[in-house]
Short mmCIF file of C-alpha atoms in Angstrom, two decimals:
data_model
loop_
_atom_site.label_atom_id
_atom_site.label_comp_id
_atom_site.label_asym_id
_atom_site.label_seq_id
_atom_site.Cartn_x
_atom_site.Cartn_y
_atom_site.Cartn_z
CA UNK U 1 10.75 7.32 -10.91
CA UNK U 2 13.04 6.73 -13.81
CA UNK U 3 16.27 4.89 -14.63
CA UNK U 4 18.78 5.86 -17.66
CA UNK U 5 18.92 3.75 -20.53
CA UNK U 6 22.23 2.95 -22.62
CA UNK U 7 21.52 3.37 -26.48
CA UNK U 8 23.19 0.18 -26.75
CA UNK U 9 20.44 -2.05 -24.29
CA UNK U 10 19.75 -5.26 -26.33
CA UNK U 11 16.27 -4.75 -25.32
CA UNK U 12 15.84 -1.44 -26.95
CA UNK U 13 14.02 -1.26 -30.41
CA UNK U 14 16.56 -0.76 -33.65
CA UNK U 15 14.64 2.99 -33.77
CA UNK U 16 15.47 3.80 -30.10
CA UNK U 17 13.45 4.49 -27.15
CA UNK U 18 11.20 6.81 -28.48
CA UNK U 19 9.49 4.21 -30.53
CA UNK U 20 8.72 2.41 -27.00
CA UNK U 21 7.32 5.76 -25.82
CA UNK U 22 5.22 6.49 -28.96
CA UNK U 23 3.20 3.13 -28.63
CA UNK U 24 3.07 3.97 -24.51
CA UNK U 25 1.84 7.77 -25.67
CA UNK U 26 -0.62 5.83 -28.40
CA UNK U 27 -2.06 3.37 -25.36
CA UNK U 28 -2.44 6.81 -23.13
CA UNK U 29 -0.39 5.92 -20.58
CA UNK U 30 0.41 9.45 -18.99
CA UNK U 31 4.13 9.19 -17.75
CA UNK U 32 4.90 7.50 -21.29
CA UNK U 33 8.36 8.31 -21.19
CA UNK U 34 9.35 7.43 -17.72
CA UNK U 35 7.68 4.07 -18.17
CA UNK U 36 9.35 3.19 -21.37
CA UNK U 37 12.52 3.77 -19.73
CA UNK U 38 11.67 1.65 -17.00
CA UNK U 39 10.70 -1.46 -18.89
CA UNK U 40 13.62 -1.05 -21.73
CA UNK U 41 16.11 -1.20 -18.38
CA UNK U 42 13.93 -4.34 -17.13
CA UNK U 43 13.95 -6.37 -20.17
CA UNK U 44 16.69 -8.43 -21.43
CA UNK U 45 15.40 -8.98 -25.07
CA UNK U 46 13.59 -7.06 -28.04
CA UNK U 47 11.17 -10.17 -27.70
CA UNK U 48 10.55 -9.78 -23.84
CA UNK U 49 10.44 -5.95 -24.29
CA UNK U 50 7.81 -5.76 -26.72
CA UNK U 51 5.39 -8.59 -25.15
CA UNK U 52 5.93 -6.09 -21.71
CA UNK U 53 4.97 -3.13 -23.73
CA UNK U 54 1.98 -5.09 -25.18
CA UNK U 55 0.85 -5.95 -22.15
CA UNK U 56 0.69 -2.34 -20.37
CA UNK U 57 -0.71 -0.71 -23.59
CA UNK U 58 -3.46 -3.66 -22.83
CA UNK U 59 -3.86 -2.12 -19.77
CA UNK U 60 -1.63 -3.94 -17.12
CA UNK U 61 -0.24 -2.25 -14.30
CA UNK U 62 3.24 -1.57 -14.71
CA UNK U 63 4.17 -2.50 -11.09
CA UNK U 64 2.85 -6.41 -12.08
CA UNK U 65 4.65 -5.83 -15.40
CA UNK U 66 7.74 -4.76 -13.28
CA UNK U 67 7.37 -7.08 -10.44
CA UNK U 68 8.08 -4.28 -8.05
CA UNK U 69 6.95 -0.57 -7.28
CA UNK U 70 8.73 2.43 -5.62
CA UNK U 71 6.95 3.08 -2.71
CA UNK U 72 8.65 5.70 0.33
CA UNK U 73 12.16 5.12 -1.56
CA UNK U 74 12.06 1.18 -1.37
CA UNK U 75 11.58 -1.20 -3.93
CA UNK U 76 8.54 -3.44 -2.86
CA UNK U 77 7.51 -6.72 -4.46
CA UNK U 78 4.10 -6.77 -6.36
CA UNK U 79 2.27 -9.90 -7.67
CA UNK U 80 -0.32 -10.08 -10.32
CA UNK U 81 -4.04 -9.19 -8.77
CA UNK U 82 -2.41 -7.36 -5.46
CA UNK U 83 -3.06 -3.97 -4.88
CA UNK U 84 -0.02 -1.34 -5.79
CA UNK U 85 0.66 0.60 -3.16
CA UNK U 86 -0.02 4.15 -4.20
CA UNK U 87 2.15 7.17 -3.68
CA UNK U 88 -0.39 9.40 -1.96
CA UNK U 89 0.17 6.08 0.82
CA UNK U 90 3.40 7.63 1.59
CA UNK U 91 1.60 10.19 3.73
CA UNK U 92 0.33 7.37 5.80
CA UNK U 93 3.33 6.09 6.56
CA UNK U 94 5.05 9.28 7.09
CA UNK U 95 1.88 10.14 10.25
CA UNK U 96 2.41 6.62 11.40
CA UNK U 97 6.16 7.51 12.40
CA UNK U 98 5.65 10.57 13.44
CA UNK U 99 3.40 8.78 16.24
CA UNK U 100 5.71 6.26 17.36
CA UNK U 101 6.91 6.09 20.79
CA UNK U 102 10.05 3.94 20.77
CA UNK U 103 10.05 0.04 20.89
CA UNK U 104 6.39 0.41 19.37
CA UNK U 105 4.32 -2.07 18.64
CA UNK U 106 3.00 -1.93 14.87
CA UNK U 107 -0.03 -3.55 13.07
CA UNK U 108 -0.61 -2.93 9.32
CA UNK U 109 -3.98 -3.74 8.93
CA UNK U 110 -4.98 -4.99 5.12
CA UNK U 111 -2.02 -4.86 4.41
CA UNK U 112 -1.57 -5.97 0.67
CA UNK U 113 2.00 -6.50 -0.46
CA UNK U 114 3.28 -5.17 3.24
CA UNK U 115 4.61 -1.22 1.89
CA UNK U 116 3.16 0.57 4.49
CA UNK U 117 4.78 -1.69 7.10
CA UNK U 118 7.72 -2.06 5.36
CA UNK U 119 8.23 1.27 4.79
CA UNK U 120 7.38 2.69 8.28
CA UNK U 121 9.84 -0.07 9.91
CA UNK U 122 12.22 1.60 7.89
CA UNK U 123 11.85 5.17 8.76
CA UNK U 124 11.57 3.77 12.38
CA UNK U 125 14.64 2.44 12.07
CA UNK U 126 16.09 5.37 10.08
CA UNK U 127 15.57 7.97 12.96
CA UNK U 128 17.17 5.51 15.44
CA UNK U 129 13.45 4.22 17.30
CA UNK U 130 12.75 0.80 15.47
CA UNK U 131 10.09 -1.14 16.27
CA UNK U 132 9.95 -3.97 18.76
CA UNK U 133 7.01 -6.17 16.62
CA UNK U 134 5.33 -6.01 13.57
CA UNK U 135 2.47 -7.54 12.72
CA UNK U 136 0.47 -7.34 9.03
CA UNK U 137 -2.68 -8.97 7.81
CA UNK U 138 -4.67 -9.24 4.91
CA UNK U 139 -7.63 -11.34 4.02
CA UNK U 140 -6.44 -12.17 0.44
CA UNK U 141 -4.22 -14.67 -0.39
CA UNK U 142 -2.52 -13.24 -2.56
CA UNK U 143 -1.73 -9.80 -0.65
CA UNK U 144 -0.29 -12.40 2.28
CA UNK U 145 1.78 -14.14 0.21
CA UNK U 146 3.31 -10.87 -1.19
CA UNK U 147 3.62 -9.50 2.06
CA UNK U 148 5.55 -12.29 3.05
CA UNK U 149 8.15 -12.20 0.19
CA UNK U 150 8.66 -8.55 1.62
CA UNK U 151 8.52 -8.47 4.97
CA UNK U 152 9.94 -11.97 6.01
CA UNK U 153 11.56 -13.88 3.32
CA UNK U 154 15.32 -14.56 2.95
CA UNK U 155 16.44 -11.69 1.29
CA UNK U 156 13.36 -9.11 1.37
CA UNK U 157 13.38 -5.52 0.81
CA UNK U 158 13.49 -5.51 5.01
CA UNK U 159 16.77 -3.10 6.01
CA UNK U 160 18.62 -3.47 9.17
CA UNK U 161 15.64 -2.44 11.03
CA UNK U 162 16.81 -3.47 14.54
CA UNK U 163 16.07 -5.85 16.89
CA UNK U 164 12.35 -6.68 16.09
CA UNK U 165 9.71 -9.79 14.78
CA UNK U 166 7.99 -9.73 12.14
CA UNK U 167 4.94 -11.70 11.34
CA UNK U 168 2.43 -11.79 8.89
CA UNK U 169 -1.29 -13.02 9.13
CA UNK U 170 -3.98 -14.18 6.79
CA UNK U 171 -7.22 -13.74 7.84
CA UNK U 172 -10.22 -11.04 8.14
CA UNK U 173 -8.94 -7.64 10.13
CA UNK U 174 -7.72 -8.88 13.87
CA UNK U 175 -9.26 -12.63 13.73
CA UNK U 176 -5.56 -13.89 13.12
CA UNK U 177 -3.74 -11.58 15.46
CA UNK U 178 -2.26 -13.34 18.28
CA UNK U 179 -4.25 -12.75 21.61
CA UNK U 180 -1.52 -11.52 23.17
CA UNK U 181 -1.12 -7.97 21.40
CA UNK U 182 -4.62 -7.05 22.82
CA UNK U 183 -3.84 -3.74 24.58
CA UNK U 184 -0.33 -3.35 23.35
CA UNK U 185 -0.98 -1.95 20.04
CA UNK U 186 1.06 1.28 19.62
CA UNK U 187 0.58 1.78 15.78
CA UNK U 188 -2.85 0.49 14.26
CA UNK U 189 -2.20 1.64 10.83
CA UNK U 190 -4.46 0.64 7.84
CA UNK U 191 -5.32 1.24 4.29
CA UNK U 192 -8.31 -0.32 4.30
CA UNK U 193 -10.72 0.08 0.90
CA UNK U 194 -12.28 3.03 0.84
CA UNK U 195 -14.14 3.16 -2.87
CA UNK U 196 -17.66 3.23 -2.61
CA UNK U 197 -19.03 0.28 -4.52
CA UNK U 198 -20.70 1.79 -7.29
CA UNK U 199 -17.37 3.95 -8.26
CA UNK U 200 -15.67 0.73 -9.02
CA UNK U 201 -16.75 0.87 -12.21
CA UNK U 202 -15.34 4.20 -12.57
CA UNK U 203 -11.83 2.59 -11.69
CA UNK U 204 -8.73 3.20 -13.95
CA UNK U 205 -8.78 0.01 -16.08
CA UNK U 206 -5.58 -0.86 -13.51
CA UNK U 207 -6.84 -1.00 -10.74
CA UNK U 208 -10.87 -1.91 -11.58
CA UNK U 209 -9.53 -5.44 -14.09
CA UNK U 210 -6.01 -6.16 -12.54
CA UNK U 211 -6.46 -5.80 -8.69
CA UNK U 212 -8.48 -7.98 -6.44
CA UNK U 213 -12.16 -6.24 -5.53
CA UNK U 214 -11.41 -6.92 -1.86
CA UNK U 215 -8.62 -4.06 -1.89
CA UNK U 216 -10.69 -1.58 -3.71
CA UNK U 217 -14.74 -1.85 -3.06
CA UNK U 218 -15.27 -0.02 0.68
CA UNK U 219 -19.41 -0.91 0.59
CA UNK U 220 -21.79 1.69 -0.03
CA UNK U 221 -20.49 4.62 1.42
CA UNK U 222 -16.91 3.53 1.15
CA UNK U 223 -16.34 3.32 5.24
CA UNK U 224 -17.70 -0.15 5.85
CA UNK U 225 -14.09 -1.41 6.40
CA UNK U 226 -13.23 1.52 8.43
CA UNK U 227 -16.69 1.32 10.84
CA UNK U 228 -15.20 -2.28 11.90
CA UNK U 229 -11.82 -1.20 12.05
CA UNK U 230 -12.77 1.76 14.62
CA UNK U 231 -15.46 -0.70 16.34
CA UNK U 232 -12.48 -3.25 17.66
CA UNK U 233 -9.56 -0.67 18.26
CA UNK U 234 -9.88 0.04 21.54
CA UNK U 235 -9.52 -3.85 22.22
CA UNK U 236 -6.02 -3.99 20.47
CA UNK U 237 -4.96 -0.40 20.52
CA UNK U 238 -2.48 0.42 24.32
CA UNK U 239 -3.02 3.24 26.36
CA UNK U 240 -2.26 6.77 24.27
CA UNK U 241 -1.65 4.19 21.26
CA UNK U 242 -3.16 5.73 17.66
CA UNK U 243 -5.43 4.20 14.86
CA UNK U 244 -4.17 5.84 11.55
CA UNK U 245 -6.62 5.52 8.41
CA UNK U 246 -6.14 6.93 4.78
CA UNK U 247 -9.51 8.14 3.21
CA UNK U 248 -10.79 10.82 0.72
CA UNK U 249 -10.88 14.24 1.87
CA UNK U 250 -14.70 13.68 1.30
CA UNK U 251 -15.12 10.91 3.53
CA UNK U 252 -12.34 12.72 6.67
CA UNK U 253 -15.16 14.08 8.59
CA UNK U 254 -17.39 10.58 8.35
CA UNK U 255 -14.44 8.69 9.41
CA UNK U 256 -13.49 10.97 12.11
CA UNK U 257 -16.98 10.54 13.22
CA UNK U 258 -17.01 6.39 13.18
CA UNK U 259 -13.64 6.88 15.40
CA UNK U 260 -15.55 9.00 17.93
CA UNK U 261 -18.30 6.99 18.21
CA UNK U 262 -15.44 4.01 18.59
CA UNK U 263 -13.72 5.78 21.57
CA UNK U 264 -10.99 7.57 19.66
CA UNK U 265 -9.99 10.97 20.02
CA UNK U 266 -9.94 11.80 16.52
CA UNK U 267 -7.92 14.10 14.08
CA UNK U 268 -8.27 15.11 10.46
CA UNK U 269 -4.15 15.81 8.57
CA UNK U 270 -4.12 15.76 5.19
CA UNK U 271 -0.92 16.67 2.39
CA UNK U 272 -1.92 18.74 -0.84
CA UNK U 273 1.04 17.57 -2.24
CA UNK U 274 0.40 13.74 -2.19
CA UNK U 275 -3.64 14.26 -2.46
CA UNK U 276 -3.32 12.27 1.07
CA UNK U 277 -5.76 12.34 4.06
CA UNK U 278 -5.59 10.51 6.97
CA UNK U 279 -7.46 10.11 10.19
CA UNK U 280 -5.78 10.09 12.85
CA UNK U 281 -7.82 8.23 16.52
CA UNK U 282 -6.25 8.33 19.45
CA UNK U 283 -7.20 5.89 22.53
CA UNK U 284 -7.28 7.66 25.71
#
């Protein structure tokens, strides 16, 4: 993800963009150069341009630098402390459509700043089956009120998606889903924390100082989230509808398991190219 960046930008330094990359390279950021590009295009002075590059050498995602990340082709609104969607997500997103039967029903579970949602409304819409509801909660704050700027403020990254409504929820997993959608749940998809809690501490400095622990730490074993998840699916989740779940390729065959044991008919998929793995639980 880059963009070009005219010589002549009155944020660029009087020795040129490489001088942005060399204190990027110093800081060990890895994609140096297409980061540099990206903040000399967002900043509109030598002064703003230098605190930005200050503050990611220090450490700070780019994304909350940014205000936005590329997720699935889209440009998606991040705050400071809310989890960046990751790339590997796309895989997610791309199982969830590939599930949907038309008019579907969606609920992005944890769904920090709303990507996954966002994203899958938009391939929904894209091969000509969009969505009749959407429905995304998180139990941060934060995540909600990002979610919100993206999924149903005036102007938010949402494309002509069809005729659909599109609500978002604060509150733990289904407490704050309207009774209603019990058994009408085509889509349960979720990217629910999946780090066990003592590899937080092995965390990129990004995600382990400048997102929220409730996005990241998944309990001992990582699957905490996903044991509730699987425990109250068959409650929301219609006839034939699916529960999609990313996880580690370690944790697949645990996960799969908790589905079972929930009810699900479950499935293992995975991409080599993303790193990706997703579980895949089917209600009968």
């Amino acid at each position: 993800m880059s963009f070009p960046v005219l010589p002549s930008s009155p944020a660029a330094p009087a020795d040129g963009l490489d001088a942005v990359v060399s204190r990027l390279r110093a800081a060990g950021c890895v994609f140096a150069e297409d980061e540099a590009a990206l903040l000399v295009a967002a900043a509109t002075t030598p002064a703003e341009l230098d605190s930005m590059v200050r503050r990611r050498a220090a450490g700070l995602p780019l994304e909350h630098i940014l205000g936005w990340a590329g997720f699935c082709g889209l440009r998606v609104a991040v705050d400071p402390q809310v989890f960046v969607p990751r790339v590997r997500t796309e895989f997610l997103v791309r199982q969830a459509a590939a599930q949907a039967p038309p008019d579907a029903v969606v609920v992005d579970l944890c769904c920090g700043t709303g990507a996954v949602g966002l994203a899958l409304l938009a391939d929904l819409a894209a091969a000509g089956t969009p969505a009749a509801e959407l429905h995304a909660a998180d139990i941060d704050p934060a995540a909600v009120r990002c979610a919100r700027r993206n999924l149903t403020a005036p102007g938010s990254g949402v494309r002509d998606c069809g005729a659909l409504s599109i609500a978002v929820h604060r509150g733990d997993l289904y407490d704050p889903l309207p009774e209603r959608l019990r058994g009408r749940v085509d889509l349960l998809v979720v990217n629910a924390p999946y780090v066990p809690t003592e590899a937080i501490a092995l965390l990129p400095t990004e995600a382990r100082v400048h997102e929220a622990r409730v996005a990241l730490d998944g309990g001992p074993d990582g699957l905490d989230l996903h044991r509730r998840v699987a425990a109250g699916a068959d409650r929301w989740l219609a006839p034939g509808g699916s529960l999609l779940i990313e996880t580690s390729e370690r944790q697949a065959e645990q996960t799969a398991a908790v589905f079972a044991a929930g009810g699900l008919l479950p499935r293992i998929t995975g991409s080599d190219e993303l790193d990706a793995t997703v579980v895949i639980g089917t209600r009968p």
